[in-house]
mmCIF file of C-alpha atoms in Angstrom:
data_model
loop_
_atom_site.group_PDB
_atom_site.id
_atom_site.type_symbol
_atom_site.label_atom_id
_atom_site.label_comp_id
_atom_site.label_asym_id
_atom_site.label_seq_id
_atom_site.Cartn_x
_atom_site.Cartn_y
_atom_site.Cartn_z
ATOM 1 C CA MET A 73 80.901 87.822 81.374
ATOM 2 C CA SER A 74 82.751 90.929 80.196
ATOM 3 C CA VAL A 75 83.397 94.027 82.224
ATOM 4 C CA PRO A 76 82.956 97.278 80.310
ATOM 5 C CA ASP A 77 85.745 99.829 80.344
ATOM 6 C CA PRO A 78 85.078 102.798 82.620
ATOM 7 C CA PRO A 79 84.269 106.017 80.758
ATOM 8 C CA ILE A 80 87.089 108.515 80.475
ATOM 9 C CA TYR A 81 86.412 111.850 82.142
ATOM 10 C CA GLY A 82 88.408 114.989 81.621
ATOM 11 C CA ARG A 83 91.022 115.636 78.986
ATOM 12 C CA ALA A 84 94.116 113.543 78.312
ATOM 13 C CA ILE A 85 97.464 115.330 78.563
ATOM 14 C CA GLY A 86 101.102 114.368 78.197
ATOM 15 C CA ILE A 87 103.865 115.431 80.561
ATOM 16 C CA ASP A 88 107.565 115.812 79.789
ATOM 17 C CA LEU A 89 109.947 116.290 82.719
ATOM 18 C CA GLY A 90 113.152 118.065 81.763
ATOM 19 C CA LEU A 91 116.279 119.768 82.995
ATOM 20 C CA GLU A 92 115.792 123.283 81.609
ATOM 21 C CA ARG A 93 112.106 123.442 82.496
ATOM 22 C CA PHE A 94 110.712 121.413 85.358
ATOM 23 C CA LEU A 95 107.785 120.176 83.332
ATOM 24 C CA THR A 96 106.141 120.774 79.971
ATOM 25 C CA VAL A 97 102.529 119.792 79.301
ATOM 26 C CA SER A 98 101.256 118.715 75.883
ATOM 27 C CA ASP A 99 98.871 121.682 75.722
ATOM 28 C CA GLY A 100 101.906 124.005 75.541
ATOM 29 C CA SER A 101 102.003 125.193 79.127
ATOM 30 C CA PHE A 102 105.124 124.709 81.185
ATOM 31 C CA GLN A 103 106.390 125.037 84.742
ATOM 32 C CA GLU A 104 109.777 126.617 85.332
ATOM 33 C CA ARG A 105 112.230 124.921 87.675
ATOM 34 C CA PRO A 106 112.171 126.809 90.976
ATOM 35 C CA LYS A 107 115.502 127.682 92.532
ATOM 36 C CA PHE A 108 114.926 127.089 96.221
ATOM 37 C CA PHE A 109 118.616 126.603 97.039
ATOM 38 C CA LYS A 110 119.730 129.784 95.268
ATOM 39 C CA SER A 111 117.163 131.864 97.130
ATOM 40 C CA MET A 112 118.441 130.606 100.522
ATOM 41 C CA GLN A 113 122.117 130.381 99.562
ATOM 42 C CA GLY A 114 123.122 133.739 101.076
ATOM 43 C CA LYS A 115 121.679 132.962 104.493
ATOM 44 C CA LEU A 116 123.095 129.420 104.407
ATOM 45 C CA LYS A 117 126.564 130.745 103.549
ATOM 46 C CA LEU A 118 126.409 133.214 106.429
ATOM 47 C CA LEU A 119 125.333 130.597 108.966
ATOM 48 C CA GLN A 120 127.914 128.054 107.776
ATOM 49 C CA SER A 121 130.735 130.580 108.058
ATOM 50 C CA ARG A 122 129.594 131.485 111.566
ATOM 51 C CA ALA A 123 129.524 127.800 112.504
ATOM 52 C CA ALA A 124 133.041 127.319 111.108
ATOM 53 C CA ARG A 125 134.410 129.934 113.494
ATOM 54 C CA LYS A 126 133.056 128.170 116.574
ATOM 55 C CA GLN A 127 135.141 125.671 118.504
ATOM 56 C CA LYS A 128 134.108 122.223 117.382
ATOM 57 C CA GLY A 129 132.106 120.362 120.014
ATOM 58 C CA SER A 130 131.172 123.440 122.051
ATOM 59 C CA GLN A 131 127.593 124.351 122.871
ATOM 60 C CA ASN A 132 127.743 127.402 120.605
ATOM 61 C CA TRP A 133 128.951 125.164 117.764
ATOM 62 C CA GLU A 134 125.980 122.850 118.377
ATOM 63 C CA LYS A 135 123.556 125.802 118.213
ATOM 64 C CA ALA A 136 125.169 127.039 114.986
ATOM 65 C CA GLN A 137 124.914 123.564 113.440
ATOM 66 C CA THR A 138 121.231 123.443 114.389
ATOM 67 C CA LYS A 139 120.623 126.728 112.555
ATOM 68 C CA VAL A 140 122.373 125.391 109.445
ATOM 69 C CA ALA A 141 120.305 122.199 109.596
ATOM 70 C CA ARG A 142 117.096 124.235 109.828
ATOM 71 C CA ILE A 143 117.928 126.032 106.586
ATOM 72 C CA HIS A 144 118.582 122.691 104.858
ATOM 73 C CA HIS A 145 115.259 121.368 106.145
ATOM 74 C CA ARG A 146 113.475 124.501 104.949
ATOM 75 C CA ILE A 147 114.900 124.050 101.440
ATOM 76 C CA ALA A 148 113.835 120.389 101.409
ATOM 77 C CA ASN A 149 110.345 121.257 102.647
ATOM 78 C CA CYS A 150 109.932 123.953 99.969
ATOM 79 C CA ARG A 151 110.889 121.443 97.270
ATOM 80 C CA LYS A 152 108.518 118.821 98.637
ATOM 81 C CA ASP A 153 105.685 121.354 98.859
ATOM 82 C CA PHE A 154 106.278 122.467 95.271
ATOM 83 C CA HIS A 155 106.212 118.875 93.987
ATOM 84 C CA LEU A 156 103.014 118.024 95.876
ATOM 85 C CA LYS A 157 101.210 121.171 94.733
ATOM 86 C CA THR A 158 102.280 120.637 91.114
ATOM 87 C CA ALA A 159 101.126 117.004 91.197
ATOM 88 C CA HIS A 160 97.809 118.021 92.740
ATOM 89 C CA LYS A 161 97.270 120.624 90.023
ATOM 90 C CA LEU A 162 98.024 118.080 87.281
ATOM 91 C CA CYS A 163 95.910 115.299 88.787
ATOM 92 C CA GLY A 164 92.879 117.547 88.636
ATOM 93 C CA ARG A 165 92.938 116.907 84.874
ATOM 94 C CA LYS A 166 92.136 113.204 85.487
ATOM 95 C CA LEU A 167 94.054 111.378 82.751
ATOM 96 C CA PHE A 168 97.710 111.903 81.858
ATOM 97 C CA TRP A 169 100.779 110.180 80.450
ATOM 98 C CA GLN A 170 104.406 110.718 81.353
ATOM 99 C CA LYS A 171 107.221 110.554 78.834
ATOM 100 C CA THR A 172 110.200 108.554 80.052
ATOM 101 C CA SER A 173 113.554 109.225 78.463
ATOM 102 C CA ARG A 174 116.500 106.952 79.085
ATOM 103 C CA PRO A 175 119.982 108.241 78.301
ATOM 104 C CA LYS A 176 121.974 106.183 75.838
ATOM 105 C CA ASP A 177 125.204 104.679 77.188
#
C-alpha cells in the first residue's frame, strides 16, 4: 500500500539569513536588520550612569538597577517580537527553504 504525497499549496520560496540584511527572500524582497539596541542606547546610557553614581547596595542603587534591567528586557522583547512577526509573515507562504552557510575554518 503506498501513501500519496500531499499536494503542495502556495508558492515555494528560499530564504537567506545574512549579516548586512536580516533576511533576503528568493523573490527579491528583503528585510533590513532592525537596530533595537541603537534606538534605546541613549536612555540606557543615561540610566546606567545614574546607577553608577549611587552607593552600591543602597535602596536607590537597587531601584536604578531595576530601571536598567527594564530597558534590557524591553530590547529583548522587541527583538523577540520582530522575529515572531517575521516568521509568521513568511509561514503564510506555506513552503520555504532556508540556506545554511557554514564558515570555513
